[in-house]
Amino acid sequence: MSWQRKILRVDLTAGTVTPEPLNMEWAMAYLGSRGLGTKYFVEEVGPGVDPLSPANKLIFATGPLTGTMASTGGRYTVITKGALTGAIACSNSGGYWGAELKMAGWDMIIFEGRSPKPVYLLVRDGEVSLEDGADIWGTTVWHTEEHLKTKHQDPLMRVSSIGRSAEQGCLYSAVVNDLHRAAGRSGVGTVMASKNLKAIAVRGTKGVGDIRDPKAFFAATKAGKKVLADNAVTGQGLPTYGTQVLMNVINEIGALPTRNHKDVQFEGARDISAEAMREKRPTDGKANLVTNQACFGCTIACGRISQLDNGHYTVENRPQYWGASGGLEYEAAWALGAANGVNDLEALTFANFICNEDGFDPISFGATVGAVMELYEMGVLTKEQIGIEAPFGSARALTFLAEKTATGEGFGKEMGLGSKRLCEKYGHPELSMSVKGQEFPAYDSRGIQGMGLTYATSNRGACHLRSYTVASEVLGIPIKTDPLATDGKAGLVKAFQDATAVFDSAGICLFTSFAWSLVDVAPQLQAACEGDWSLENLNVVGERIWNMERMFNNAAGFTAKDDTLPKRLTTEPAKTGPAKGLVNGLAKMLPEYYAERGWTADGIPTPETRARLGL
Amino acid sequence: MMNSLHIDASKCTGCLQCEMACSYENHGIFATSKSRIKVFEFHSTGRKVPYTCTQCAEAWCMHACPVGAIHEDKATGAKVVNETTCVGCKVCTIACPFGTINYVADTGKVQKCDLCGGNPACAEACPTGAITFVDASWTGLDRMRSWAEKLDTTVKTA
Ligand code: SF4
Ligand code: SF4
C-alpha cells in the first residue's frame, strides 16, 4: 500500500487545515493522482461552478508510485475546473515537489474557498500551517521560491507556486515547482491565484514506505528501468535531445503547425531544433544546451537546462537571466517558434524563461501570439494597440509580448485572455486554434489525422497528453499506423486515452509510455499496492477515469458540438509535405469514436457503459 | 582488492535514485532526507553533484570519537558507526572536514556511509554510472584512459 492514506483539507476561507483519511474505496477504483483526485473533485464540486469563484476547489494529488524507486515516480497533478476552458482540468508536473509532499506523509491536498488575504501553505511533515503571503504576493515564481527557502532557513524545501501572470488574471497561468517544472495547462495557476494562495512550501522527512511486497517491487521496478534504458527513445533520444528530438521529424512529415496553422511545415524548423540547441553559437562559442536533467526518480532525464547568449538583445545588461535554467522542450519550442514563424532560438529560450519565471503556459501563450500576429497582418490589430509591430516571424514581438503577459501590463492583459476570447473580442473567432478554449499543441491534425480526434475529444481541451497517437502514427509505438488515414483511429484514440489515464494516475511520467505499456506498469503497481492492479483491471480503471471526466464536462454544459476543430483544419488543406491537399477527417472519426466508447450519438455515455464501469 | 565509491558528477542527472536506495537500505523507507549520500544541484550552472563519505584512511571522525564508536571494517575499508556505542555527542560531525557524517535527530545517533557492507546500494541504483564502486587503487583509470586516447601516437615523419 504505497498510498500514505492521508490527505489534507485546507479551507482557505476559514483559514483551517484538517487531516483526513484517504478514501481507500475510491483509491481501489481510481488508483491515485489524476483518477483519484478527479474522483474527489467531481464528488465535491458542482459542474456549474464558476472556475474563479470560491466554490471551485483545487486539488494537488500524488499517485501510489510517487516518491518510490519506480522510474519517474515523482509526479503530481493539479485538478480543478479550468480557468481557460471551464472543463475538468488536470495538469501534471514532475520535478521534486510531488515526491516531497508524499514523503511528508500526504497523498493529496484539497484547497477550498478563498483566503481573505494572500497566504501560502507551509507543510513540514505533519506540521501544516497557513502563513501570511503578503511579502511574496506580486513577485515571481523564482523570487517566491528563493524567498521562502531563505525565510525558513531550509535549502532542502521544495516549493510550488504561481507567478505574477496568475495574479493578473492571465487565463492560462501555470503552477510551477522547482523553478521550471509546471502543471502547465488549462489555467490551474489562475484558479490558485483566485484563492489568494501564492505557494505551497513542503519539506518531507517521513518517507514513503509500506511497499506491499518489497522483493517483487524491486524486481519489477528494476525490470522496468531496463526496458527504459534499452529503448531507443527513452534510453537515447530523450536524454540526448529531449522531446525536441521531434522538431525535425514532425516538420518533415508535414505536421508542424506554422504561423497559426496557415502552414504545416516551417522553413526555420532546423534553427529551433534539438540539433541547433547542441551546436556552438557563432556569437559566444557556447551551446544553448548546457545539460540534461531528471525529475525525481527518473531514469530517462529528458529535461533541458539551457543558458542564453549574454549578448542577445533579450538579456543584454540583465544578468539575472545569464545563469542556466529550464530550456526548451518540444512543445514550447514549437509554440514560441513555429506557431509564430520565429526562428531565433535565443529569443525562444528567453520567452520560455519568462513563462517559467512568471508561471504561464508557453503553449497557450505562443499560440495566442500566433493569433495576434495573424490579426496584425490582417490589419485588425495595430502597432499602437499591441505596443510593437507584430508580423509573423518577429522575435522582438514574441519576447515583448512574453514580458507583458508576465506582468499583465498593456497588451499583456489581452494576451492573458487566450486566443479564443481574444479572437472573439476582435471579431475573428475562426482564427483561434483551440478546442474547448484551449490552444493546440505542436502537431497539425492534417498531417497526423488521429490527433484531430484526440484534440476534439480531449476532456481538458486541445491537448496531446490525453492520447498521444503520434507515438503510433509517426514513431510506430506500439504499432505503426498511417498518419494520413482516418481508418482505425477511433479505436486507437480510445486505447491511448484509457492507458494514459492509468499512467497519470499511478504517479509516473507519461514519457515512459514510449517504452512501457500497461504490461510493464501493472507488476510495479501490483507489487507496491494492495488491490487488483492486473492488466485487465487497469484497462477498466483507465476507461472509468475517462468516462468520469467526460460526465463532469457533459454536466458542465459541454456537448458533442464542443468535440470539434477550428474550420481551418477541416476546410483549408495542407499546402505542402506528405499531407498536401488533406484536411482533418474528424467528421468520419467522431461517430466511430462515440460508438467505440459506448456513448450515444450525442457523445453521452449510455447507461450500459456507465453500469459496466461502475459510474 | 579493496573497492571505493567513485563519483563522476558530470554524468549525474539529479534523479535521486541513489538517495532513495540509500534510505531504503538503511531505514527501510524511501526518504531522501535520510540518505547518507546527497545530490546537490547548482541551479545557475546546471551542475548536479552527488557527495558522500570517501572513507578517509586516517578518518577524522574515527579519531575524534571519545567512546570509540567508529571502527574500520577491515574487509571494505569503510568507517562504520556502532549505534549501540554512539552517545550522540556529535564531536565526529565537527571533526569531519567534509560534513559527511551527520546526526540523526530521530535516533539520537550519528550516521555515515558504511559502503553497505561491500555492495553499495547507491552505486547499484545509479542509472547513469555517475556512482560506481571500483578498485580503490585505480579510481582514476577511466579518466587516464580518456586522456590516453587523445595522445597522438602516429609515427611522425618529417
Ligand atoms: S521523462 Fe522527462 S519529464 Fe518525465 S520524469 Fe523523466 S525528466 Fe521528468
Ligand atoms: S542515482 Fe546517479 S544519476 Fe541519479 S542522482 Fe544519484 S548519482 Fe545522480
Short mmCIF file of N, CA and C in Angstrom, two decimals, chain A residues 280-400:
data_model
loop_
_atom_site.label_atom_id
_atom_site.label_comp_id
_atom_site.label_asym_id
_atom_site.label_seq_id
_atom_site.Cartn_x
_atom_site.Cartn_y
_atom_site.Cartn_z
N LYS A 280 27.46 24.95 -31.18
CA LYS A 280 28.09 26.15 -30.64
C LYS A 280 27.57 27.37 -31.38
N ARG A 281 27.21 28.39 -30.60
CA ARG A 281 26.74 29.63 -31.22
C ARG A 281 27.92 30.39 -31.81
N PRO A 282 27.76 31.00 -32.98
CA PRO A 282 28.86 31.79 -33.52
C PRO A 282 29.18 33.00 -32.63
N THR A 283 28.16 33.51 -31.93
CA THR A 283 28.36 34.73 -31.14
C THR A 283 29.29 34.53 -29.94
N ASP A 284 29.07 33.49 -29.15
CA ASP A 284 29.91 33.34 -27.95
C ASP A 284 30.59 31.98 -27.85
N GLY A 285 30.46 31.17 -28.89
CA GLY A 285 31.17 29.89 -28.90
C GLY A 285 30.61 28.84 -27.95
N LYS A 286 29.45 29.15 -27.31
CA LYS A 286 28.85 28.17 -26.40
C LYS A 286 27.56 27.63 -26.99
N ALA A 287 27.17 26.45 -26.53
CA ALA A 287 25.89 25.90 -26.99
C ALA A 287 24.77 26.39 -26.10
N ASN A 288 23.57 26.46 -26.66
CA ASN A 288 22.38 26.84 -25.88
C ASN A 288 22.13 25.81 -24.77
N LEU A 289 22.28 24.53 -25.12
CA LEU A 289 22.03 23.46 -24.15
C LEU A 289 23.24 23.26 -23.26
N VAL A 290 23.01 23.28 -21.94
CA VAL A 290 24.10 23.06 -21.00
C VAL A 290 24.17 21.59 -20.61
N THR A 291 23.01 21.03 -20.25
CA THR A 291 22.99 19.64 -19.79
C THR A 291 21.55 19.14 -19.79
N ASN A 292 21.39 17.86 -19.51
CA ASN A 292 20.04 17.35 -19.31
C ASN A 292 19.78 17.21 -17.82
N GLN A 293 18.53 16.99 -17.47
CA GLN A 293 18.19 16.88 -16.05
C GLN A 293 16.99 15.96 -15.88
N ALA A 294 17.03 15.20 -14.80
CA ALA A 294 15.93 14.30 -14.49
C ALA A 294 14.96 14.96 -13.53
N CYS A 295 13.74 14.47 -13.52
CA CYS A 295 12.83 14.74 -12.42
C CYS A 295 13.11 13.68 -11.35
N PHE A 296 12.44 13.79 -10.22
CA PHE A 296 12.62 12.84 -9.12
C PHE A 296 12.42 11.39 -9.61
N GLY A 297 13.41 10.58 -9.34
CA GLY A 297 13.28 9.15 -9.62
C GLY A 297 13.38 8.76 -11.07
N CYS A 298 13.62 9.71 -11.96
CA CYS A 298 13.54 9.40 -13.38
C CYS A 298 14.85 8.90 -13.96
N THR A 299 14.79 7.76 -14.62
CA THR A 299 15.98 7.21 -15.25
C THR A 299 16.03 7.55 -16.74
N ILE A 300 15.13 8.43 -17.19
CA ILE A 300 15.17 8.88 -18.58
C ILE A 300 15.96 10.19 -18.67
N ALA A 301 15.51 11.20 -17.92
CA ALA A 301 16.19 12.51 -17.86
C ALA A 301 16.08 13.28 -19.16
N CYS A 302 14.86 13.64 -19.52
CA CYS A 302 14.63 14.38 -20.77
C CYS A 302 14.80 15.88 -20.59
N GLY A 303 14.84 16.36 -19.35
CA GLY A 303 14.81 17.81 -19.09
C GLY A 303 15.98 18.55 -19.72
N ARG A 304 15.71 19.77 -20.15
CA ARG A 304 16.77 20.59 -20.78
C ARG A 304 17.17 21.72 -19.84
N ILE A 305 18.46 21.91 -19.68
CA ILE A 305 18.96 23.08 -18.96
C ILE A 305 19.76 23.90 -19.96
N SER A 306 19.34 25.14 -20.14
CA SER A 306 19.93 25.98 -21.18
C SER A 306 20.50 27.26 -20.59
N GLN A 307 21.40 27.85 -21.35
CA GLN A 307 21.97 29.14 -20.94
C GLN A 307 21.95 30.06 -22.15
N LEU A 308 21.49 31.29 -21.93
CA LEU A 308 21.37 32.24 -23.04
C LEU A 308 22.72 32.85 -23.40
N ASP A 309 22.79 33.31 -24.61
CA ASP A 309 23.93 34.11 -25.04
C ASP A 309 23.78 35.48 -24.34
N ASN A 310 24.74 35.80 -23.49
CA ASN A 310 24.61 37.03 -22.68
C ASN A 310 24.53 38.29 -23.50
N GLY A 311 24.96 38.18 -24.76
CA GLY A 311 24.91 39.37 -25.61
C GLY A 311 23.61 39.47 -26.40
N HIS A 312 22.74 38.48 -26.28
CA HIS A 312 21.49 38.52 -27.04
C HIS A 312 20.64 39.71 -26.60
N TYR A 313 19.90 40.30 -27.54
CA TYR A 313 19.17 41.53 -27.20
C TYR A 313 18.24 41.38 -25.99
N THR A 314 17.74 40.16 -25.77
CA THR A 314 16.77 39.97 -24.68
C THR A 314 17.40 40.12 -23.30
N VAL A 315 18.68 39.83 -23.18
CA VAL A 315 19.28 39.78 -21.84
C VAL A 315 20.50 40.67 -21.68
N GLU A 316 20.78 41.49 -22.68
CA GLU A 316 21.91 42.40 -22.56
C GLU A 316 21.73 43.23 -21.31
N ASN A 317 22.76 43.29 -20.48
CA ASN A 317 22.70 44.05 -19.23
C ASN A 317 21.62 43.56 -18.26
N ARG A 318 21.18 42.31 -18.40
CA ARG A 318 20.22 41.77 -17.43
C ARG A 318 20.79 40.47 -16.88
N PRO A 319 21.78 40.59 -16.00
CA PRO A 319 22.50 39.40 -15.52
C PRO A 319 21.60 38.39 -14.81
N GLN A 320 20.42 38.82 -14.37
CA GLN A 320 19.55 37.84 -13.70
C GLN A 320 19.12 36.71 -14.64
N TYR A 321 19.30 36.92 -15.94
CA TYR A 321 18.94 35.86 -16.90
C TYR A 321 20.17 35.16 -17.50
N TRP A 322 21.34 35.41 -16.93
CA TRP A 322 22.55 34.83 -17.53
C TRP A 322 22.85 33.41 -17.06
N GLY A 323 22.24 33.01 -15.96
CA GLY A 323 22.51 31.66 -15.45
C GLY A 323 21.74 30.61 -16.25
N ALA A 324 22.08 29.35 -15.99
CA ALA A 324 21.36 28.26 -16.64
C ALA A 324 19.99 28.11 -16.01
N SER A 325 19.01 27.71 -16.82
CA SER A 325 17.67 27.42 -16.28
C SER A 325 16.93 26.51 -17.26
N GLY A 326 15.68 26.25 -16.96
CA GLY A 326 14.90 25.31 -17.76
C GLY A 326 14.80 25.74 -19.22
N GLY A 327 15.28 24.89 -20.11
CA GLY A 327 15.32 25.23 -21.53
C GLY A 327 14.12 24.69 -22.29
N LEU A 328 14.20 24.78 -23.60
CA LEU A 328 13.06 24.47 -24.45
C LEU A 328 12.81 22.98 -24.57
N GLU A 329 11.59 22.59 -24.31
CA GLU A 329 11.19 21.27 -24.74
C GLU A 329 10.38 21.46 -26.02
N TYR A 330 9.99 20.36 -26.64
CA TYR A 330 9.43 20.47 -27.99
C TYR A 330 8.19 21.35 -28.06
N GLU A 331 7.26 21.15 -27.14
CA GLU A 331 6.00 21.90 -27.22
C GLU A 331 6.26 23.41 -27.13
N ALA A 332 7.15 23.79 -26.21
CA ALA A 332 7.45 25.21 -26.04
C ALA A 332 8.19 25.74 -27.27
N ALA A 333 9.15 24.97 -27.77
CA ALA A 333 9.91 25.44 -28.94
C ALA A 333 8.98 25.64 -30.13
N TRP A 334 8.00 24.73 -30.26
CA TRP A 334 7.03 24.88 -31.34
C TRP A 334 6.15 26.11 -31.12
N ALA A 335 5.57 26.21 -29.92
CA ALA A 335 4.58 27.27 -29.66
C ALA A 335 5.22 28.65 -29.74
N LEU A 336 6.43 28.75 -29.20
CA LEU A 336 7.09 30.06 -29.19
C LEU A 336 7.74 30.32 -30.55
N GLY A 337 8.00 29.25 -31.31
CA GLY A 337 8.72 29.38 -32.58
C GLY A 337 7.85 29.21 -33.80
N ALA A 338 7.67 27.95 -34.23
CA ALA A 338 6.97 27.68 -35.49
C ALA A 338 5.56 28.30 -35.52
N ALA A 339 4.87 28.27 -34.40
CA ALA A 339 3.49 28.78 -34.37
C ALA A 339 3.44 30.25 -34.75
N ASN A 340 4.58 30.94 -34.58
CA ASN A 340 4.63 32.36 -34.90
C ASN A 340 5.59 32.66 -36.04
N GLY A 341 6.23 31.62 -36.56
CA GLY A 341 7.22 31.82 -37.61
C GLY A 341 8.53 32.42 -37.11
N VAL A 342 8.80 32.30 -35.81
CA VAL A 342 10.04 32.87 -35.25
C VAL A 342 11.11 31.78 -35.20
N ASN A 343 12.30 32.08 -35.71
CA ASN A 343 13.35 31.06 -35.72
C ASN A 343 14.58 31.46 -34.91
N ASP A 344 14.43 32.43 -34.00
CA ASP A 344 15.56 32.87 -33.18
C ASP A 344 15.57 32.06 -31.89
N LEU A 345 16.44 31.05 -31.84
CA LEU A 345 16.48 30.11 -30.72
C LEU A 345 16.66 30.81 -29.37
N GLU A 346 17.49 31.84 -29.35
CA GLU A 346 17.74 32.54 -28.09
C GLU A 346 16.48 33.29 -27.63
N ALA A 347 15.77 33.88 -28.58
CA ALA A 347 14.53 34.58 -28.22
C ALA A 347 13.51 33.60 -27.66
N LEU A 348 13.43 32.42 -28.27
CA LEU A 348 12.51 31.39 -27.78
C LEU A 348 12.88 30.96 -26.37
N THR A 349 14.17 30.77 -26.17
CA THR A 349 14.65 30.32 -24.85
C THR A 349 14.34 31.38 -23.80
N PHE A 350 14.55 32.65 -24.17
CA PHE A 350 14.24 33.73 -23.24
C PHE A 350 12.74 33.74 -22.91
N ALA A 351 11.91 33.64 -23.94
CA ALA A 351 10.46 33.64 -23.70
C ALA A 351 10.08 32.47 -22.79
N ASN A 352 10.76 31.35 -22.97
CA ASN A 352 10.50 30.18 -22.14
C ASN A 352 10.89 30.45 -20.68
N PHE A 353 12.03 31.12 -20.48
CA PHE A 353 12.44 31.50 -19.12
C PHE A 353 11.34 32.37 -18.48
N ILE A 354 10.81 33.30 -19.27
CA ILE A 354 9.79 34.21 -18.73
C ILE A 354 8.51 33.43 -18.37
N CYS A 355 8.15 32.48 -19.22
CA CYS A 355 6.98 31.63 -18.90
C CYS A 355 7.19 30.92 -17.57
N ASN A 356 8.41 30.43 -17.33
CA ASN A 356 8.70 29.76 -16.05
C ASN A 356 8.73 30.76 -14.91
N GLU A 357 9.40 31.88 -15.14
CA GLU A 357 9.61 32.85 -14.06
C GLU A 357 8.28 33.42 -13.56
N ASP A 358 7.35 33.68 -14.49
CA ASP A 358 6.07 34.23 -14.05
C ASP A 358 4.90 33.29 -14.25
N GLY A 359 5.22 32.00 -14.51
CA GLY A 359 4.19 30.98 -14.42
C GLY A 359 3.06 31.05 -15.42
N PHE A 360 3.35 30.92 -16.71
CA PHE A 360 2.25 30.74 -17.66
C PHE A 360 2.62 29.74 -18.73
N ASP A 361 1.58 29.15 -19.31
CA ASP A 361 1.74 28.03 -20.23
C ASP A 361 2.31 28.50 -21.57
N PRO A 362 3.51 28.05 -21.94
CA PRO A 362 4.08 28.50 -23.20
C PRO A 362 3.28 28.06 -24.42
N ILE A 363 2.52 26.97 -24.31
CA ILE A 363 1.74 26.51 -25.46
C ILE A 363 0.61 27.50 -25.74
N SER A 364 -0.23 27.75 -24.74
CA SER A 364 -1.35 28.68 -24.96
C SER A 364 -0.84 30.08 -25.25
N PHE A 365 0.24 30.48 -24.57
CA PHE A 365 0.79 31.81 -24.82
C PHE A 365 1.29 31.91 -26.27
N GLY A 366 2.12 30.95 -26.69
CA GLY A 366 2.71 31.00 -28.03
C GLY A 366 1.63 30.97 -29.10
N ALA A 367 0.62 30.12 -28.88
CA ALA A 367 -0.45 30.01 -29.87
C ALA A 367 -1.26 31.31 -29.91
N THR A 368 -1.38 31.97 -28.76
CA THR A 368 -2.10 33.25 -28.75
C THR A 368 -1.28 34.32 -29.48
N VAL A 369 0.03 34.27 -29.33
CA VAL A 369 0.89 35.18 -30.11
C VAL A 369 0.65 34.94 -31.60
N GLY A 370 0.54 33.66 -31.99
CA GLY A 370 0.29 33.34 -33.40
C GLY A 370 -0.99 33.98 -33.91
N ALA A 371 -2.03 33.93 -33.09
CA ALA A 371 -3.31 34.53 -33.48
C ALA A 371 -3.18 36.05 -33.58
N VAL A 372 -2.47 36.63 -32.62
CA VAL A 372 -2.27 38.09 -32.62
C VAL A 372 -1.50 38.51 -33.88
N MET A 373 -0.50 37.73 -34.24
CA MET A 373 0.29 38.07 -35.42
C MET A 373 -0.58 38.00 -36.68
N GLU A 374 -1.46 37.01 -36.73
CA GLU A 374 -2.34 36.93 -37.90
C GLU A 374 -3.28 38.13 -37.93
N LEU A 375 -3.84 38.48 -36.78
CA LEU A 375 -4.73 39.65 -36.72
C LEU A 375 -3.98 40.93 -37.08
N TYR A 376 -2.72 40.99 -36.70
CA TYR A 376 -1.90 42.16 -37.04
C TYR A 376 -1.69 42.23 -38.56
N GLU A 377 -1.36 41.09 -39.14
CA GLU A 377 -1.11 41.09 -40.59
C GLU A 377 -2.39 41.41 -41.38
N MET A 378 -3.55 41.07 -40.80
CA MET A 378 -4.82 41.39 -41.46
C MET A 378 -5.21 42.85 -41.23
N GLY A 379 -4.48 43.53 -40.36
CA GLY A 379 -4.80 44.93 -40.07
C GLY A 379 -5.87 45.11 -39.01
N VAL A 380 -6.26 44.00 -38.37
CA VAL A 380 -7.29 44.09 -37.33
C VAL A 380 -6.69 44.67 -36.04
N LEU A 381 -5.49 44.23 -35.75
CA LEU A 381 -4.78 44.79 -34.60
C LEU A 381 -3.64 45.65 -35.13
N THR A 382 -3.36 46.75 -34.44
CA THR A 382 -2.33 47.66 -34.93
C THR A 382 -1.15 47.71 -33.96
N LYS A 383 -0.07 48.30 -34.46
CA LYS A 383 1.12 48.50 -33.64
C LYS A 383 0.77 49.30 -32.38
N GLU A 384 -0.10 50.28 -32.51
CA GLU A 384 -0.47 51.12 -31.36
C GLU A 384 -1.17 50.28 -30.28
N GLN A 385 -2.05 49.41 -30.74
CA GLN A 385 -2.76 48.58 -29.75
C GLN A 385 -1.82 47.60 -29.05
N ILE A 386 -0.98 46.95 -29.87
CA ILE A 386 -0.14 45.89 -29.32
C ILE A 386 1.06 46.47 -28.58
N GLY A 387 1.56 47.57 -29.08
CA GLY A 387 2.73 48.18 -28.45
C GLY A 387 4.01 47.91 -29.22
N ILE A 388 3.90 47.14 -30.29
CA ILE A 388 5.07 46.82 -31.12
C ILE A 388 4.55 46.30 -32.46
N GLU A 389 5.35 46.42 -33.49
CA GLU A 389 4.97 45.80 -34.76
C GLU A 389 5.04 44.30 -34.58
N ALA A 390 4.02 43.59 -35.05
CA ALA A 390 3.95 42.16 -34.72
C ALA A 390 3.64 41.28 -35.92
N PRO A 391 4.46 41.35 -36.98
CA PRO A 391 4.23 40.42 -38.09
C PRO A 391 4.72 39.03 -37.71
N PHE A 392 4.27 38.02 -38.43
CA PHE A 392 4.82 36.67 -38.24
C PHE A 392 6.34 36.75 -38.39
N GLY A 393 7.02 36.01 -37.54
CA GLY A 393 8.48 35.95 -37.65
C GLY A 393 9.20 36.95 -36.76
N SER A 394 8.47 37.83 -36.09
CA SER A 394 9.15 38.84 -35.27
C SER A 394 9.51 38.32 -33.89
N ALA A 395 10.80 38.08 -33.68
CA ALA A 395 11.27 37.63 -32.37
C ALA A 395 11.03 38.72 -31.34
N ARG A 396 11.20 39.97 -31.76
CA ARG A 396 11.04 41.07 -30.80
C ARG A 396 9.60 41.16 -30.31
N ALA A 397 8.65 40.91 -31.21
CA ALA A 397 7.25 40.93 -30.78
C ALA A 397 7.00 39.79 -29.79
N LEU A 398 7.56 38.63 -30.08
CA LEU A 398 7.37 37.47 -29.20
C LEU A 398 7.87 37.77 -27.79
N THR A 399 9.09 38.26 -27.67
CA THR A 399 9.65 38.46 -26.34
C THR A 399 9.00 39.66 -25.64
N PHE A 400 8.62 40.66 -26.43
CA PHE A 400 7.88 41.80 -25.86
C PHE A 400 6.56 41.30 -25.25
#
